PDB file of N, CA and C in Angstrom:
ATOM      1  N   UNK T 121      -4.476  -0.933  -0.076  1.00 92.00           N
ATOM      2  CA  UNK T 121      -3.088  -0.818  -0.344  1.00 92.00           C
ATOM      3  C   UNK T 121      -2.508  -2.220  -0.406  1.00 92.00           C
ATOM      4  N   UNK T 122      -1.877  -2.638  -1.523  1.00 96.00           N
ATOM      5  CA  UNK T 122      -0.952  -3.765  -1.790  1.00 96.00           C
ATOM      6  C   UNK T 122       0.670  -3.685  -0.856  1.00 96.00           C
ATOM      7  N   UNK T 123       0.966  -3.934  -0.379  1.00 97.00           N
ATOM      8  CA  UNK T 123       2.302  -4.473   0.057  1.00 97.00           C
ATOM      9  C   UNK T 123       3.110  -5.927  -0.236  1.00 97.00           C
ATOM     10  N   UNK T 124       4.181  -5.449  -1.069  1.00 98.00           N
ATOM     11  CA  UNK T 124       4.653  -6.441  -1.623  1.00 98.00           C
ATOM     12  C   UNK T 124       6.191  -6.388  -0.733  1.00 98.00           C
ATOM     13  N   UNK T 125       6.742  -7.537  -0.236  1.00 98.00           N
ATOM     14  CA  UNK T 125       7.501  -8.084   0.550  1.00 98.00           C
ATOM     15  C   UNK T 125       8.864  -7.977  -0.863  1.00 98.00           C
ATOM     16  N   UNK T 126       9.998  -7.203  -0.845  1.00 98.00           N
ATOM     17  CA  UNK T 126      10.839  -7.638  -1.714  1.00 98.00           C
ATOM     18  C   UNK T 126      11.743  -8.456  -1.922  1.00 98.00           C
ATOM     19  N   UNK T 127      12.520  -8.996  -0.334  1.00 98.00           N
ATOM     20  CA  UNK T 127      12.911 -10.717  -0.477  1.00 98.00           C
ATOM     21  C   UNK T 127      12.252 -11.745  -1.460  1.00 98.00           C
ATOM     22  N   UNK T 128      10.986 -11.774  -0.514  1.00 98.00           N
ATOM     23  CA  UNK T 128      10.170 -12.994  -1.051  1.00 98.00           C
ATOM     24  C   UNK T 128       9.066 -13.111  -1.620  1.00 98.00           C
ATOM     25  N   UNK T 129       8.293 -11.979  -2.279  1.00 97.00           N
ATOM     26  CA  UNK T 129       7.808 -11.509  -3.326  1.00 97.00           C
ATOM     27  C   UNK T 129       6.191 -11.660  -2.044  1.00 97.00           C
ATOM     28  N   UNK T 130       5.749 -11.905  -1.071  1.00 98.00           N
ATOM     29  CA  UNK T 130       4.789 -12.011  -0.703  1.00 98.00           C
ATOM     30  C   UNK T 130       4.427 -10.683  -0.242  1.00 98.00           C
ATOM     31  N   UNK T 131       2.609 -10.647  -0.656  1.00 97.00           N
ATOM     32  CA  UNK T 131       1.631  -9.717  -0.733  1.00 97.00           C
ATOM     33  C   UNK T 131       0.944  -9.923   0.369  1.00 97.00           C
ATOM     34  N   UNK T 132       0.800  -8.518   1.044  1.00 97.00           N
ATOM     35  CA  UNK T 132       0.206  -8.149   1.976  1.00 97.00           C
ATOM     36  C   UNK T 132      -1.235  -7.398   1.908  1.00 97.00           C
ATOM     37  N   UNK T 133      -2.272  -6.852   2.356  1.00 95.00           N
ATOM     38  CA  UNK T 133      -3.092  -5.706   1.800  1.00 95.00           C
ATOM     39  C   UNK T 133      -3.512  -4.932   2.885  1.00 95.00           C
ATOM     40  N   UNK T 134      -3.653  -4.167   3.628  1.00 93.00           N
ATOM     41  CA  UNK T 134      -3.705  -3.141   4.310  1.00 93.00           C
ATOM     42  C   UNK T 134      -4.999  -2.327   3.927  1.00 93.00           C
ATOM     43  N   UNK T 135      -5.906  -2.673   5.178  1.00 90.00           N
ATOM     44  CA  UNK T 135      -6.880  -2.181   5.085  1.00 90.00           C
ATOM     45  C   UNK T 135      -6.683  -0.033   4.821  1.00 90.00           C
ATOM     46  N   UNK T 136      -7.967   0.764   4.190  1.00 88.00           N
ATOM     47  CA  UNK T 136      -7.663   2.007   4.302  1.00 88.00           C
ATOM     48  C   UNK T 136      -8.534   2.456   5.127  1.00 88.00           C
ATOM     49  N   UNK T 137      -8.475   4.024   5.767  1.00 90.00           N
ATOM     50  CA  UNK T 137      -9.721   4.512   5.998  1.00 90.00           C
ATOM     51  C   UNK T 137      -9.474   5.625   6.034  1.00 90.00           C
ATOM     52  N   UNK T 138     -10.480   6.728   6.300  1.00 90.00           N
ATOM     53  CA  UNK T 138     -10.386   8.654   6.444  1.00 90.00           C
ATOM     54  C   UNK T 138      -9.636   8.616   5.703  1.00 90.00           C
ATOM     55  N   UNK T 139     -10.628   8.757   3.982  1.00 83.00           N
ATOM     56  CA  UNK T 139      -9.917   9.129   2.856  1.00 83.00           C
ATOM     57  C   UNK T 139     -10.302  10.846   2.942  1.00 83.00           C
ATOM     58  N   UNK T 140      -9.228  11.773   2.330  1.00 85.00           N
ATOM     59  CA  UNK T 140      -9.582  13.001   2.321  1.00 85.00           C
ATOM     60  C   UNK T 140     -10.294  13.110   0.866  1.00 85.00           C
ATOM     61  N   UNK T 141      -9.776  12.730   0.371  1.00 79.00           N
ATOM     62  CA  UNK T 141     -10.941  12.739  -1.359  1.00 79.00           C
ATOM     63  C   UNK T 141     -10.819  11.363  -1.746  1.00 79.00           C
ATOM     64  N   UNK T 142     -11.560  11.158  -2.671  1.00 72.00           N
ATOM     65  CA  UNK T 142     -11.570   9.754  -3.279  1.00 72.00           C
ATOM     66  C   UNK T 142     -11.207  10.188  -4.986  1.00 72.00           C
ATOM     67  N   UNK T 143     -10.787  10.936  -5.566  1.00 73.00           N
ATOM     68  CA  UNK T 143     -10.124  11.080  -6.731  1.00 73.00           C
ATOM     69  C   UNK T 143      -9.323  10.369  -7.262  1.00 73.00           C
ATOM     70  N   UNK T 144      -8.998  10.148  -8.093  1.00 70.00           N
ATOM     71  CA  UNK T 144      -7.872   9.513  -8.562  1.00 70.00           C
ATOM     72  C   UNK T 144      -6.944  10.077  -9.781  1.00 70.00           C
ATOM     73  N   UNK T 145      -7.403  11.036  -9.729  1.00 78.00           N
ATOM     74  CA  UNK T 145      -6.691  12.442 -10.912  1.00 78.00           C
ATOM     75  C   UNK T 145      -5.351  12.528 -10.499  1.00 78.00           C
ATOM     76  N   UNK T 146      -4.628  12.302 -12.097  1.00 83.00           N
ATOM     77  CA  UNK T 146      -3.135  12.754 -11.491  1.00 83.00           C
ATOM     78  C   UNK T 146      -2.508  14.263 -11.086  1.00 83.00           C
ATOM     79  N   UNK T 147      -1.954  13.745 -10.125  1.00 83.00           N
ATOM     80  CA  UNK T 147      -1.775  15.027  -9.321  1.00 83.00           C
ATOM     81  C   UNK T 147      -2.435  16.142  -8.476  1.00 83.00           C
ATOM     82  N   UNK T 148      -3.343  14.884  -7.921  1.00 82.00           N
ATOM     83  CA  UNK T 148      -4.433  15.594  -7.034  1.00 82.00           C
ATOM     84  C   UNK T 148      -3.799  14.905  -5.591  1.00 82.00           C
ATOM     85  N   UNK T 149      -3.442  15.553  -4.603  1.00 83.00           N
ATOM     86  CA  UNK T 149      -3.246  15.325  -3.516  1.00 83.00           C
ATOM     87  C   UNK T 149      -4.113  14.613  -2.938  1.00 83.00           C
ATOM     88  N   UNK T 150      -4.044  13.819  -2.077  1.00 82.00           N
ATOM     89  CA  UNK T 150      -4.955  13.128  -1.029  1.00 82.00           C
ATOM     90  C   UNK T 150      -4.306  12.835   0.563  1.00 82.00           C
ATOM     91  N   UNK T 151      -4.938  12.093   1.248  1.00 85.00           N
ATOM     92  CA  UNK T 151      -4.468  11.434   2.196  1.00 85.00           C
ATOM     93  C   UNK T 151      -5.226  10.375   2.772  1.00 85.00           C
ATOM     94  N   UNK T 152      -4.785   9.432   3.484  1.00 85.00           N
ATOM     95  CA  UNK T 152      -5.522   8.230   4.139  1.00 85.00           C
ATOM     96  C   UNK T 152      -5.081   7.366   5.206  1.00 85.00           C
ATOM     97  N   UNK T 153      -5.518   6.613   5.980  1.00 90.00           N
ATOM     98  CA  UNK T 153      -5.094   6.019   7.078  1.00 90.00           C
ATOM     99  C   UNK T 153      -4.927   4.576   6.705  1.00 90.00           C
ATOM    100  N   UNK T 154      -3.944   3.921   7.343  1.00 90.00           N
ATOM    101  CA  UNK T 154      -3.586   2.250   6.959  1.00 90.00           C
ATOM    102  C   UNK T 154      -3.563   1.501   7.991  1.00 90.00           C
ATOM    103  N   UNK T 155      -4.312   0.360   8.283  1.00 93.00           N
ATOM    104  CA  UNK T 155      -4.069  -0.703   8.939  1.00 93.00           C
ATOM    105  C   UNK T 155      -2.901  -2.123   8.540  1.00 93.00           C
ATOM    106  N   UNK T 156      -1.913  -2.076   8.819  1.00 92.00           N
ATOM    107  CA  UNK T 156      -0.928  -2.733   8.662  1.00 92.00           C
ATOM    108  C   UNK T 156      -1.704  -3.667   9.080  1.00 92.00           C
ATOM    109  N   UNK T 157      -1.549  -5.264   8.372  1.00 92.00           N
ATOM    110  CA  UNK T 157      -1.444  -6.635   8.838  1.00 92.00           C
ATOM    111  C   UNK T 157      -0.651  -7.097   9.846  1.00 92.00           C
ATOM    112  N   UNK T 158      -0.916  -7.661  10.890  1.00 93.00           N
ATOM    113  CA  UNK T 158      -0.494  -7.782  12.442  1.00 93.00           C
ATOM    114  C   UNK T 158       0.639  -9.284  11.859  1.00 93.00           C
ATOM    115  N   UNK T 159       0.563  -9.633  10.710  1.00 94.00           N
ATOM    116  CA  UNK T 159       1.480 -10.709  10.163  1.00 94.00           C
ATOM    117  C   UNK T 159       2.282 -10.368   8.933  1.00 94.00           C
ATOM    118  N   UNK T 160       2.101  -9.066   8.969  1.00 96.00           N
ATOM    119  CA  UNK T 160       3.364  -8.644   7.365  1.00 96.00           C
ATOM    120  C   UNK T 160       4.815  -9.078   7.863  1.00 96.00           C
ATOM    121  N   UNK T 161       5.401  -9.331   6.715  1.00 97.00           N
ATOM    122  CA  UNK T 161       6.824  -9.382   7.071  1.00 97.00           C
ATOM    123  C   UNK T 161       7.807  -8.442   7.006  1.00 97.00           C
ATOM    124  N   UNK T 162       8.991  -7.875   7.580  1.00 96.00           N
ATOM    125  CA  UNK T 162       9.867  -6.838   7.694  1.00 96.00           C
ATOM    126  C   UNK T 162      10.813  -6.329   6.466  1.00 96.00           C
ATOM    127  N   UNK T 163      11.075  -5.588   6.619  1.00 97.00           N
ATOM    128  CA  UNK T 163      12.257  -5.749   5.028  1.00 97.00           C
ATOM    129  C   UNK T 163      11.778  -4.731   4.059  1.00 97.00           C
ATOM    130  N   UNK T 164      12.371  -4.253   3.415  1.00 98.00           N
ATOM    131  CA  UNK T 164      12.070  -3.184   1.935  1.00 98.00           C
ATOM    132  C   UNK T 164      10.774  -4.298   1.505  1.00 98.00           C
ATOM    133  N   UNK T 165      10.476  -3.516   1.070  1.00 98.00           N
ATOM    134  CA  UNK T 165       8.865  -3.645   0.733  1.00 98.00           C
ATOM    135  C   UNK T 165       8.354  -2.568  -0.428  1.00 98.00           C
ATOM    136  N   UNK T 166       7.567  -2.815  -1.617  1.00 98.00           N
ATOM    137  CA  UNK T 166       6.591  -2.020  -2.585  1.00 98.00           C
ATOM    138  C   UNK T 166       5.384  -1.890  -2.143  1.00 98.00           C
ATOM    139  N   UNK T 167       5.257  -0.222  -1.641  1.00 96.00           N
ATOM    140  CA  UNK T 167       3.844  -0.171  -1.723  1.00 96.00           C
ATOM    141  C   UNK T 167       3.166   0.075  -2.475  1.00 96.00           C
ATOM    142  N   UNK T 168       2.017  -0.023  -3.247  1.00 95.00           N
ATOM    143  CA  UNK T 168       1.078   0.565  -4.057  1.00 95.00           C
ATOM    144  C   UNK T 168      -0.242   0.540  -3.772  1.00 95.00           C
ATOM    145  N   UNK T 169      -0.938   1.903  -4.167  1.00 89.00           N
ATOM    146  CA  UNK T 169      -2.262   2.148  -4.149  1.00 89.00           C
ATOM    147  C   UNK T 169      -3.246   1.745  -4.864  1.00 89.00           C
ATOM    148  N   UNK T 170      -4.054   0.709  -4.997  1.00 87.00           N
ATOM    149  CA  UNK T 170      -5.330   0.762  -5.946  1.00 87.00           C
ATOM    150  C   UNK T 170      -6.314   1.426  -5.294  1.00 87.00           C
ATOM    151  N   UNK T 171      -6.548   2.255  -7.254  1.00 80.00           N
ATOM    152  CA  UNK T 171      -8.175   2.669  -6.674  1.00 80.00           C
ATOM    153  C   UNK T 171      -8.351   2.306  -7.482  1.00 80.00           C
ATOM    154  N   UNK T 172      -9.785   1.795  -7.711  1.00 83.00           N
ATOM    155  CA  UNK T 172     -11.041   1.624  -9.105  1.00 83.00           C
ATOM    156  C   UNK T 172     -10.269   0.122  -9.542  1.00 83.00           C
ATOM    157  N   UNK T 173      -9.258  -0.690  -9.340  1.00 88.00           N
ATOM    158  CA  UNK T 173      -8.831  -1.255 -10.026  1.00 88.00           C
ATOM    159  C   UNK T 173      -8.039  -0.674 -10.489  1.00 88.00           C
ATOM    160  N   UNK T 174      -7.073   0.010 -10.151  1.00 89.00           N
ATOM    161  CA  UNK T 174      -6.001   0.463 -11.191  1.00 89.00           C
ATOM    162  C   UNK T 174      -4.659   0.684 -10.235  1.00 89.00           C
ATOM    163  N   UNK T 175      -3.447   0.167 -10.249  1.00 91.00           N
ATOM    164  CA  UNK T 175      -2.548   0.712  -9.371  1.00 91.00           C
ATOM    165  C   UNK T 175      -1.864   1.784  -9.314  1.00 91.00           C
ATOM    166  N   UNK T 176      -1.357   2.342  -8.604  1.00 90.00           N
ATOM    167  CA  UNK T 176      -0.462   3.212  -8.203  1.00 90.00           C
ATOM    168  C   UNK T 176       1.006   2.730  -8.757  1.00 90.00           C
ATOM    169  N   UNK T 177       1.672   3.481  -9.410  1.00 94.00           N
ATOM    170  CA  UNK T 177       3.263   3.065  -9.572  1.00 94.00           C
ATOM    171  C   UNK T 177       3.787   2.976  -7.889  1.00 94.00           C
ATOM    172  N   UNK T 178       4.610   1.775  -7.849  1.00 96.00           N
ATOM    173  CA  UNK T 178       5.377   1.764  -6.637  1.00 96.00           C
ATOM    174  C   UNK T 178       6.357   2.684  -5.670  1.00 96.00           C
ATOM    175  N   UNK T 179       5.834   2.520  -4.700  1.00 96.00           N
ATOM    176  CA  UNK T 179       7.028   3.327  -3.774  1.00 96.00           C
ATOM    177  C   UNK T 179       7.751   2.228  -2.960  1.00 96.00           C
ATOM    178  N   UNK T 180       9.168   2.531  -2.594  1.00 97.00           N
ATOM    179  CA  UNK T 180       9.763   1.653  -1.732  1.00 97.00           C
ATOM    180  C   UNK T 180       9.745   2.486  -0.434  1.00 97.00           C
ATOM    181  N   UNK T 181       9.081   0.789   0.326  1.00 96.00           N
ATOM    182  CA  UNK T 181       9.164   1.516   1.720  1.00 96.00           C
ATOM    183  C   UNK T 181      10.403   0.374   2.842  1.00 96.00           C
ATOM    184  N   UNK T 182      10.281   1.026   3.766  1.00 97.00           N
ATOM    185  CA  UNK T 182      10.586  -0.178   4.914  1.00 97.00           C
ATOM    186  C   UNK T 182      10.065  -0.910   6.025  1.00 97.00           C
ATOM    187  N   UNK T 183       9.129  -2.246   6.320  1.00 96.00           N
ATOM    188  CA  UNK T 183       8.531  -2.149   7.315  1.00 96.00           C
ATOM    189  C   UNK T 183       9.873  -3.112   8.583  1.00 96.00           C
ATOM    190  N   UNK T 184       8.875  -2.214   9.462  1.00 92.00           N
ATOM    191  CA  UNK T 184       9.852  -2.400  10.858  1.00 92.00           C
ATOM    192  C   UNK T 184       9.140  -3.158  11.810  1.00 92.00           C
TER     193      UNK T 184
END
């Protein structure tokens, strides 16, 4: 997982793990676990998913 900082444009990556499928079909449900970087920075933030090389369209999140 990419995490992009939206202040200051800096990229984070977040390890994954206990994927429930590894698909990448649209509109196939999944789920997975994230290790946040113990040095990300706070603030609205873009997350996105790569798999295979390919991203995920963005979600806005907030990290705290």
């Amino acid at each position: 997982m990419r995490i992009t900082n939206v202040a200051t444009g800096d990229v984070f990556y977040a390890r994954t793990a206990n994927h429930s499928t590894m698909s990448i079909a649209p509109g196939t449900a999944g789920s997975t676990t994230f290790t946040v970087p113990a040095m990300i920075e706070t603030g609205a933030s873009y997350l996105v998913v790569i798999a295979n090389g390919i991203a995920s369209k963005h979600v806005t999140i907030t990290v705290e």
